[in-house]
Coordinates of C-alpha atoms and ligand atoms in Angstrom, one line a residue:
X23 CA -14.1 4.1 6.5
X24 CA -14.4 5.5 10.1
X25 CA -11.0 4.9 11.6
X26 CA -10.4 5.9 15.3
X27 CA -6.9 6.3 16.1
X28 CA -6.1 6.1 19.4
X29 CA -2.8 7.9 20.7
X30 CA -1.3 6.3 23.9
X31 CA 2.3 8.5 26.1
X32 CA 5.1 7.9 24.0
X33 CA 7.5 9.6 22.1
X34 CA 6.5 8.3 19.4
X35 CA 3.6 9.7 19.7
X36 CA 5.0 12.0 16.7
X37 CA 4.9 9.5 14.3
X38 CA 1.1 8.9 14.8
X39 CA 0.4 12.7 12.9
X40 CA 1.9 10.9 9.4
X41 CA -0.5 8.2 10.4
X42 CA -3.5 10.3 10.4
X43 CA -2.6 11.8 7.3
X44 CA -1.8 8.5 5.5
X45 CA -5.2 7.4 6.4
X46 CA -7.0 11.2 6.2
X47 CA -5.5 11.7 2.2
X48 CA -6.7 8.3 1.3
X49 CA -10.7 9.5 2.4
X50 CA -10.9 7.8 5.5
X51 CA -12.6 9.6 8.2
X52 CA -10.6 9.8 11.2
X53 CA -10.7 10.4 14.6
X54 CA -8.5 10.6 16.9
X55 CA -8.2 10.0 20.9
X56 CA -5.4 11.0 22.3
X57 CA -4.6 9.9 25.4
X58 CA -3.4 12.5 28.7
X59 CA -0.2 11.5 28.5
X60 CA 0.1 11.4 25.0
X61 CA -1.1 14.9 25.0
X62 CA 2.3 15.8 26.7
X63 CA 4.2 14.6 23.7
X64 CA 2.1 16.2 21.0
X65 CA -0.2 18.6 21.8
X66 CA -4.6 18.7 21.1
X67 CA -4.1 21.3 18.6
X68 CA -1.9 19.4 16.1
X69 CA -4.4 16.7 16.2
X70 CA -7.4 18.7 16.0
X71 CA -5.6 20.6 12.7
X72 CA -4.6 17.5 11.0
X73 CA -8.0 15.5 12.0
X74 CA -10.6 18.2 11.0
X75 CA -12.5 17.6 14.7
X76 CA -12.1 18.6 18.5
X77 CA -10.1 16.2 20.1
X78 CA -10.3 14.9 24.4
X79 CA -8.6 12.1 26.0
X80 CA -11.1 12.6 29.2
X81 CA -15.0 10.8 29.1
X82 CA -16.0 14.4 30.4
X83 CA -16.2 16.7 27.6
X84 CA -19.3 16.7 25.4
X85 CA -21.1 14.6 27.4
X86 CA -24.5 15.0 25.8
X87 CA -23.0 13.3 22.9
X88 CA -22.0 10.2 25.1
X89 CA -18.8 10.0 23.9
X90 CA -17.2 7.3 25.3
X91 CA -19.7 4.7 24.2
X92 CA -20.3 6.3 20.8
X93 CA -16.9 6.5 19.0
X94 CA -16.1 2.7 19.5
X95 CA -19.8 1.7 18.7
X96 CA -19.6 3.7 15.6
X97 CA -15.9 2.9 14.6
X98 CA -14.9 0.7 11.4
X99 CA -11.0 0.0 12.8
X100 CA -9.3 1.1 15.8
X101 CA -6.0 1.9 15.7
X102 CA -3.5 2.7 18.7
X103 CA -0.5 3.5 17.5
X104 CA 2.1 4.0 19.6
X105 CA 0.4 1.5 22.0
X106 CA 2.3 1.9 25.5
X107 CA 3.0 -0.7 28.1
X108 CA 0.4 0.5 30.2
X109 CA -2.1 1.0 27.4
X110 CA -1.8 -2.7 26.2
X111 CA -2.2 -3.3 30.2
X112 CA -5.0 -1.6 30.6
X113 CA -6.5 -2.9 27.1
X114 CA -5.9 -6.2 28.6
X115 CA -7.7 -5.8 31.8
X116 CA -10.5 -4.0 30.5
X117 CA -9.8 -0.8 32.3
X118 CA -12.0 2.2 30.8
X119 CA -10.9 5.0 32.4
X120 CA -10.3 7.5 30.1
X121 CA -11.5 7.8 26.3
X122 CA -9.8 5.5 24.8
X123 CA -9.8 2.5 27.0
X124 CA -13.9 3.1 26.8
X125 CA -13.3 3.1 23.3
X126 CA -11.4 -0.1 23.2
X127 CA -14.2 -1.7 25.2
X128 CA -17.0 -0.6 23.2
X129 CA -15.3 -1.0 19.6
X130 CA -16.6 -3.9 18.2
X131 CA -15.0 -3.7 15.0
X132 CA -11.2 -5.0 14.2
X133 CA -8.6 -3.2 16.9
X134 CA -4.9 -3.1 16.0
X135 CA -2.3 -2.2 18.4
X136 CA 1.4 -1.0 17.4
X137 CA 3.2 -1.5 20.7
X138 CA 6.3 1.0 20.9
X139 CA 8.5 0.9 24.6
X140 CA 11.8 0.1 25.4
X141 CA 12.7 -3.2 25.0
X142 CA 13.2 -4.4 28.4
X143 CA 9.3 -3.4 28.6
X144 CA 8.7 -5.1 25.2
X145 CA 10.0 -8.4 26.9
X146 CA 8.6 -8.0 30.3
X147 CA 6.7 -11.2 30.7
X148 CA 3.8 -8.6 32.2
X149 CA 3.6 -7.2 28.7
X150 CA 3.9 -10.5 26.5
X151 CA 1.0 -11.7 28.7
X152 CA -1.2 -8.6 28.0
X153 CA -0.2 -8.8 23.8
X154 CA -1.6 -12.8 24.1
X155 CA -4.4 -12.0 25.8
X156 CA -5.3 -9.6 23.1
X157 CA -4.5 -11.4 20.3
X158 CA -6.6 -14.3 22.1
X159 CA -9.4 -11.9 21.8
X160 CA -9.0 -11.1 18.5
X161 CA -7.2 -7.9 18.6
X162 CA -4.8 -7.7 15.8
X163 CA -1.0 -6.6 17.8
X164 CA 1.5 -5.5 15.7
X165 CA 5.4 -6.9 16.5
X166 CA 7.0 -3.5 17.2
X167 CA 10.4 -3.2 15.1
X168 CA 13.7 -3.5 16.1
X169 CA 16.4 -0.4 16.1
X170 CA 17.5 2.9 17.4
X171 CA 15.3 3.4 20.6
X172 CA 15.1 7.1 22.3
X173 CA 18.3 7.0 23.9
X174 CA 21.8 5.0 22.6
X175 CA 20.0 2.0 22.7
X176 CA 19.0 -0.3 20.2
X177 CA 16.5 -3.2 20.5
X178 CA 12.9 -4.1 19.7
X179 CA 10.6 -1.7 20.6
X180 CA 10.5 1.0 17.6
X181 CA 7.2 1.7 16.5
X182 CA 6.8 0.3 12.8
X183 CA 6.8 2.9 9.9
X184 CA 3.2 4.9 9.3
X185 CA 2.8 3.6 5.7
X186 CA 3.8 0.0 7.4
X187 CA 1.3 0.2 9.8
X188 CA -1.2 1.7 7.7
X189 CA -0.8 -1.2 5.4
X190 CA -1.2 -3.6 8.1
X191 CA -4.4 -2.3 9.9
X192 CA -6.2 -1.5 6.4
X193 CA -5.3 -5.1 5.5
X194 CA -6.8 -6.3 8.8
X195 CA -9.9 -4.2 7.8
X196 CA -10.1 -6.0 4.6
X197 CA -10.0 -9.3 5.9
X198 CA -12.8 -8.6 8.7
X199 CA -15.0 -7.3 5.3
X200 CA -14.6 -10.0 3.4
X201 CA -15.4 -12.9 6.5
X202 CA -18.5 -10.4 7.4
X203 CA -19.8 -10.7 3.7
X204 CA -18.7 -14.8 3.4
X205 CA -20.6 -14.8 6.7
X206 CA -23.9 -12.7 5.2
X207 CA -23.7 -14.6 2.1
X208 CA -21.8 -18.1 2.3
X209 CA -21.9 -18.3 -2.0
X210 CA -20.8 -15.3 -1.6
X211 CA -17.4 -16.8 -3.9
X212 CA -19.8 -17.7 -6.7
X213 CA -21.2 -14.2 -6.7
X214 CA -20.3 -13.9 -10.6
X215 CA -23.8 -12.8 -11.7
X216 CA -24.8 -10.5 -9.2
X217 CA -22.4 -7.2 -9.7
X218 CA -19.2 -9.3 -8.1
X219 CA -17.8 -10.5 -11.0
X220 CA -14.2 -11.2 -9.8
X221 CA -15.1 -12.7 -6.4
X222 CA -13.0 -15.7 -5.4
X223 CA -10.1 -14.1 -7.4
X224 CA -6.7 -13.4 -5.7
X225 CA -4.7 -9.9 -7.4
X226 CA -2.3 -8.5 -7.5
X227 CA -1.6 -5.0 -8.9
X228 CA 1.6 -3.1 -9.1
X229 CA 1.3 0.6 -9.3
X230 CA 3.8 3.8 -9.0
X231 CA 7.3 4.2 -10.1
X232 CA 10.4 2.6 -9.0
X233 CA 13.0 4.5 -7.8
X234 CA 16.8 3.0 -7.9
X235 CA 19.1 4.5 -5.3
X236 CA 22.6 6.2 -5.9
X237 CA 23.3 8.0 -2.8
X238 CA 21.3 8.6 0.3
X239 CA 19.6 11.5 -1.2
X240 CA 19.3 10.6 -4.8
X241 CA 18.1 7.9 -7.0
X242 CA 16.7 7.5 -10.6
X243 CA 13.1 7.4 -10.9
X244 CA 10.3 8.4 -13.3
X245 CA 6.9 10.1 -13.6
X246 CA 4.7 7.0 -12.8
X247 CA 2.3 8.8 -9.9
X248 CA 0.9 5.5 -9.6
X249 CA -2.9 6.5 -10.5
X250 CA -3.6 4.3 -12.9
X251 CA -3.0 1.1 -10.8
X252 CA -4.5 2.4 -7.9
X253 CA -7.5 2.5 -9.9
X254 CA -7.0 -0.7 -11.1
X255 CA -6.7 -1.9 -7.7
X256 CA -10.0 -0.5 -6.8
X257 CA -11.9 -1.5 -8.9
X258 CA -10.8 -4.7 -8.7
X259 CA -11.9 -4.3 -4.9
X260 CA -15.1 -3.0 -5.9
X261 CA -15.8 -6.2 -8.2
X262 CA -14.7 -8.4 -4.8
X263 CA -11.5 -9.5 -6.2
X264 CA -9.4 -10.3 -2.6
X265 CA -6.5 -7.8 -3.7
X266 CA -3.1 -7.1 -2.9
X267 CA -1.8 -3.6 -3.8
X268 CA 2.0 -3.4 -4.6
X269 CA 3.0 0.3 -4.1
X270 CA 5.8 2.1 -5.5
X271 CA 7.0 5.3 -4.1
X272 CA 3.1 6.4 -3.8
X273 CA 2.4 10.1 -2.5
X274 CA -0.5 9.7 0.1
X275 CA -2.9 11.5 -2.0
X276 CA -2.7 8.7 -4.6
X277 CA -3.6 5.9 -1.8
X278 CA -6.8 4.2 -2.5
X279 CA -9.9 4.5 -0.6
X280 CA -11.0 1.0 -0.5
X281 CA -9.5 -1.4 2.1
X282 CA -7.4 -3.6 0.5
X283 CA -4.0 -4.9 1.8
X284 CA -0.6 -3.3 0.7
X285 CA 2.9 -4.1 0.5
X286 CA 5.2 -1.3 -0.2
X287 CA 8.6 -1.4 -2.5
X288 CA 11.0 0.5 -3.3
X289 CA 13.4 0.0 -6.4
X290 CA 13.0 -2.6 -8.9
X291 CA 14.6 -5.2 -6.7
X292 CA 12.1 -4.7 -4.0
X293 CA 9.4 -4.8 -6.5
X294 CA 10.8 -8.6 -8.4
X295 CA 11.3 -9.7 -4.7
X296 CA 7.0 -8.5 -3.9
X297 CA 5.7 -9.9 -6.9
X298 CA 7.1 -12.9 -6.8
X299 CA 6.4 -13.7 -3.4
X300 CA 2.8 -12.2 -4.2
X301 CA 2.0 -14.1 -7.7
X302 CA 2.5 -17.3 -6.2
X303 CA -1.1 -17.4 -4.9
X304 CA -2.6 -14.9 -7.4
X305 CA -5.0 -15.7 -10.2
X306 CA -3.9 -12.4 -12.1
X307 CA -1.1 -10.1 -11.7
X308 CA -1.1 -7.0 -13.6
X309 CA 1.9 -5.3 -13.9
X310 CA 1.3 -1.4 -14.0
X311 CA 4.1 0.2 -12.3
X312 CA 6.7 1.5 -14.2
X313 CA 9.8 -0.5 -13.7
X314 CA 13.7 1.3 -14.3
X315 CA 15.5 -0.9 -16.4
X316 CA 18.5 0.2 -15.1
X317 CA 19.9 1.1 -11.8
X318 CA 23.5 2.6 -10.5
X319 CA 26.0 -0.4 -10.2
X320 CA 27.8 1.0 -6.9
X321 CA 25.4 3.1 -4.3
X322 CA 27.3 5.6 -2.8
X323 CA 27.4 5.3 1.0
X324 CA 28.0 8.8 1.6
X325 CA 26.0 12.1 -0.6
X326 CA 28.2 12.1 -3.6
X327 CA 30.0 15.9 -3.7
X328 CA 29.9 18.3 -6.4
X329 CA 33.8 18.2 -6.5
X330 CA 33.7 14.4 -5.9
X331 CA 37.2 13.8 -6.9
X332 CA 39.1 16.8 -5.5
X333 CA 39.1 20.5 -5.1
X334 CA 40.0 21.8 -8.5
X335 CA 38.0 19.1 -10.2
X336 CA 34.8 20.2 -11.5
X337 CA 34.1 17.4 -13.8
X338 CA 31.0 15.6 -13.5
X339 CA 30.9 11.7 -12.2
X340 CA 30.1 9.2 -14.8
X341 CA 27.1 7.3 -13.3
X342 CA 27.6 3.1 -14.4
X343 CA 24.0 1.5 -14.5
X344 CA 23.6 -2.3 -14.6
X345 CA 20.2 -4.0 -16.4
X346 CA 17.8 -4.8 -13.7
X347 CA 15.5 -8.3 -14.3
X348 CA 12.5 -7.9 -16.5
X349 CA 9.8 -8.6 -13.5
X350 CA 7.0 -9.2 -16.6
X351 CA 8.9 -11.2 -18.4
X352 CA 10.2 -14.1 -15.1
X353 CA 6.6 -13.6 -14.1
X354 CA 5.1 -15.4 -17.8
X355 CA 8.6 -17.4 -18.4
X356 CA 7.5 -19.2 -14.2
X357 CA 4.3 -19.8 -15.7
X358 CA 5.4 -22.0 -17.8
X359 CA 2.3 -23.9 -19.3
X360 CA 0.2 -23.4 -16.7
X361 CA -3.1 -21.3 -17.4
X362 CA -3.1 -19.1 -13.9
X363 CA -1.8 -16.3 -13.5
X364 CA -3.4 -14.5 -16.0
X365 CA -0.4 -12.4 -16.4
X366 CA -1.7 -8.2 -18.1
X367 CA 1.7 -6.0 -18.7
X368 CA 1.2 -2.2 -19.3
X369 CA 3.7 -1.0 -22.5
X370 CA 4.6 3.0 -22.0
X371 CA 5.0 4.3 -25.2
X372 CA 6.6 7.4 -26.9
X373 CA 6.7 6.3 -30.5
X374 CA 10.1 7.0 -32.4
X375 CA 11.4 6.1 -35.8
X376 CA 11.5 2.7 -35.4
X377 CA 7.7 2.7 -35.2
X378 CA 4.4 3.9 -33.9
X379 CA 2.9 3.5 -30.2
X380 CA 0.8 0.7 -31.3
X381 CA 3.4 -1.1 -33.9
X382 CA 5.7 -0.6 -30.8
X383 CA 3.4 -2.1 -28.2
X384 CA 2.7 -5.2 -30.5
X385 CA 6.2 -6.1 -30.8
X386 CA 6.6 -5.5 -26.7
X387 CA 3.4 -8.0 -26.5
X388 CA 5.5 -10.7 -28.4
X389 CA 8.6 -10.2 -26.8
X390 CA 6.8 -10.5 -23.3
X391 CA 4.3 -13.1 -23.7
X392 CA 1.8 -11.8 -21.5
X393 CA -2.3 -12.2 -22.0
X394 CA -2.8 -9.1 -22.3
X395 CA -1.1 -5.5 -22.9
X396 CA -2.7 -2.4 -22.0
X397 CA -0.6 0.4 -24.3
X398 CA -0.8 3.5 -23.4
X399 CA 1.2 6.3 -25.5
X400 CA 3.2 8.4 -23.0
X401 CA 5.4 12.1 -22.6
X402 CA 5.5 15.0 -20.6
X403 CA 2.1 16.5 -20.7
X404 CA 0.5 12.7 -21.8
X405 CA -0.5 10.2 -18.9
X406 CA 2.0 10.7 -16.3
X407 CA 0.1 13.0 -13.3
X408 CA -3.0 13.1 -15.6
X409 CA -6.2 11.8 -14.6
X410 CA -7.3 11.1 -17.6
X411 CA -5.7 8.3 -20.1
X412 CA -6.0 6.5 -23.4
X413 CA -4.7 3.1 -23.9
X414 CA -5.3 -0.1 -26.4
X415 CA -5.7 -3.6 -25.0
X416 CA -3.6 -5.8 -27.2
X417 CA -4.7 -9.5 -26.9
X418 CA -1.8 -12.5 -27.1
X419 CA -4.6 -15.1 -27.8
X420 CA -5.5 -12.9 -31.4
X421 CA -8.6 -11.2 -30.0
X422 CA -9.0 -8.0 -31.7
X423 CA -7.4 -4.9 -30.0
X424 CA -9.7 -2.3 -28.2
X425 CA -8.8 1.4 -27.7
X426 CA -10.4 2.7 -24.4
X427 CA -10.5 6.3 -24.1
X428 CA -9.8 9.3 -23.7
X429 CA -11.5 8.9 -20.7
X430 CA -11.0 8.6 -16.7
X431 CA -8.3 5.9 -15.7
X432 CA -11.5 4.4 -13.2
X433 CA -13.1 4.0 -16.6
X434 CA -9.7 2.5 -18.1
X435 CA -9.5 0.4 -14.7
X436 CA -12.8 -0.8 -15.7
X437 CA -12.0 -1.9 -19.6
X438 CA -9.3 -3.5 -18.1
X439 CA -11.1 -6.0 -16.0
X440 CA -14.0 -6.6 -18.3
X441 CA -11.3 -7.9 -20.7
X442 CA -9.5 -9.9 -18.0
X443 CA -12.8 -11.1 -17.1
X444 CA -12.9 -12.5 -20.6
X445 CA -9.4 -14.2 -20.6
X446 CA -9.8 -16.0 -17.2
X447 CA -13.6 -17.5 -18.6
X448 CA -13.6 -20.9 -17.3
X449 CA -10.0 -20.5 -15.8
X450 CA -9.7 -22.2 -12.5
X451 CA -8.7 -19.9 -9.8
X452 CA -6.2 -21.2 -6.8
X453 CA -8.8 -21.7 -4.9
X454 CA -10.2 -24.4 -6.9
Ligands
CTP513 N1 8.5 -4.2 -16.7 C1 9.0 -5.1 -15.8 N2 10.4 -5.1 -15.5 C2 11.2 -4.2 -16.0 C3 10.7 -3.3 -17.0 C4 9.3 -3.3 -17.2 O1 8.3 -5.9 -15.3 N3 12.5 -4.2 -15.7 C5 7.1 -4.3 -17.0 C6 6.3 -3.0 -16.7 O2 5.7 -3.1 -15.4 C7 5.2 -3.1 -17.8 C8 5.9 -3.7 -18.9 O3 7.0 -4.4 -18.4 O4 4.1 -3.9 -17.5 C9 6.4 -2.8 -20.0 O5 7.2 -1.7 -19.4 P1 7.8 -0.6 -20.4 O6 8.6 0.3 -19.5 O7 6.8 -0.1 -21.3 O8 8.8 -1.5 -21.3 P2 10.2 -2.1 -21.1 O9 10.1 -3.5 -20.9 O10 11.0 -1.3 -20.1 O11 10.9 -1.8 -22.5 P3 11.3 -0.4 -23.2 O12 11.9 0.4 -22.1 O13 12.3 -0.9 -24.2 O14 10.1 0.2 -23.8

């Protein structure tokens, strides 16, 4: 997607370079349009480095490629981010004088602003009048968060996270593509027998690792990278499921390239509280991120020492873990007899003398109830990282099981869906 992301005179005008990466790594094209001011905070050559392309915040440099119609005419989503007082002014009065308010003018695809100011600014009726009259317009306006602002002070005004905003505007995105294409085609919902098989079909997907926190610089985590359910999600994208992307602890390089909207989590507690906010509406959750069972009873407020209990004592601390829920498991036990969601666990294998992957997998299928388990068998140089897996679908309703692989984890995605396709048949969805 071609994503324009405008720069206005903040400080945090820092934070926008982990923006442009976040949305760079996960193959959007980017550019950005800084503007003078913001210029003074970071400088043309960090964002021409990090964007790939010459960067101006004036309407007079390369003029012959009319400029300051032709990046907001050719733009999929504007972002400005941080969006200063005066920039939201000048958005809301139409000014254009300078790159990017011509860009806002000529954009005429979805525009989301994350405001970031001191809060007295934040407040100033001038300023609430100029985010309404955006938002009346269709401009998508980001509430700015609350916290530590650049001096002592403390209030709303902070400019959101990077992975929070880019969640945000790339779910904004989403929604714009799928009203364009209910718009184009109105049966677009039935679309089953023309390549959009899972249109009409709310998902979620969980992908990545969980990470449960000890101390402010450690935690316990595992080697999920979190490629196998971004896949998952895509695909699912591509087939015109509306999908919701649960991320856990995903490096950038792993985002997907489709729009989609994402919520973000953290250990297995954020995750239960996601999903089960998320699977309320869903027609299918698929569970792929890899979940710690356990996580350290007491976090430690302060780094934990290496002579944690005194000078002389160089014996290591014992680390107490307590059970965290079984996400998969409340997720099918909720259901209770109801046939949506179709509910697909993933079961990471070793084998061990209790049995093999697959003797394994079929007695985790029993124990969690779900429709289907993808098992894939797992260790150090199998699966984690790779992208390449091979897993068996295991069916709770007694279909025979399927082994899918070796082979890409788009192609496993893939497998995947055909055989939920299967199970949800003549399921209703929500919607219905
Ligand atoms: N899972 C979950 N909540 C947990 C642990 C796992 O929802 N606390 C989900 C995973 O997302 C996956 C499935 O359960 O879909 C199986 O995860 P796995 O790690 O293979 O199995 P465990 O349930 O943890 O059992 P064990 O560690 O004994 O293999």
């Amino acid at each position: 997607m071609r994503v324009v992301l405008g720069v206005s005179g903040g400080i945090a005008a820092y934070k926008a370079a982990a923006l442009l990466r976040l949305f760079s790594e996960s193959g959007h094209d980017v550019t950005v349009v800084p503007t003078a001011a913001a210029l003074e905070f970071v400088g043309a050559p960090t964002w021409a480095a990090l964007s790939g392309k010459p960067v101006a915040s004036d309407v007079w440099t390369a003029v012959d490629r009319v400029p300051h119609v032709r990046i907001g005419q050719e733009a999929e989503l504007v972002v400005v981010a941080p969006a200063t007082a005066d920039l939201l002014a000048k958005a809301a009065c139409g000014l254009a004088d300078d790159l990017l308010t011509a860009t806002l003018l000529t954009a005429r695809c979805p525009v989301v602003f994350a405001p970031a100011m001191h809060t007295e600014m934040w407040l100033h009726p001038a300023t609430q009048a100029n985010v309404a009259t955006l938002r009346s317009r269709g401009a998508h306006v980001i509430d700015p968060a609350s916290g530590r602002l650049t001096g002592a002070d403390t209030g709303p005004g902070r400019l959101p996270e990077p992975a929070d905003i880019a969640a945000e505007a790339l779910a904004v995105a989403a929604a714009a593509q799928r009203a364009a294409t209910a718009a184009e085609a109105p049966g677009a919902a039935a679309e089953n027998a023309t390549g959009m098989p899972l249109a009409g079909l709310r998902v979620v997907v969980t992908a990545g690792g969980t990470r449960e926190p000890l101390d402010p610089v450690r935690f316990l985590g595992n080697r999920s990278s979190g490629k196998q359910g971004v896949a998952l999600a895509e695909v699912a994208a591509s087939r015109g499921a509306d999908v919701t992307l649960v991320a856990c602890n995903l490096d950038a390089s792993v985002l997907p390239r489709a729009a989609m909207r994402m919520v973000t989590a953290g250990s297995a507690l954020e995750l239960a509280d996601a999903v089960s906010r998320e699977a309320s509406s869903a027609d299918v959750v698929v569970m792929c991120a890899a979940v710690a069972d356990f996580r350290p009873k007491h976090y430690a407020a302060a780094k934990i020492k290496k002579t944690h209990r005194g000078v002389d004592d160089d014996a290591a601390p014992v680390v107490e873990l307590v059970r965290n829920p079984d996400i998969l498991a409340g997720l099918v036990a909720d259901r209770g007899t109801e046939a949506s969601p179709v509910i697909v666990g993933f079961a990471a294998e070793t084998g061990d003398a209790s049995g093999s992957v697959l003797e394994l997998s079929r007695a985790k299928l029993a124990r969690k109830g779900c429709d289907l388990l993808v098992a894939n068998e797992v260790g150090s140089d199998l699966t984690f990282g790779a992208d390449t897996n091979t897993v068996h679908l295991l069916f709770r309703d007694g279909r025979p099981d399927r082994t899918v692989g070796p082979t890409t984890k788009r192609r496993v995605a893939e497998a995947v869906w055909d055989a939920v396709l299967a199970l949800t048949g003549a399921r209703p969805t929500r919607k219905d």
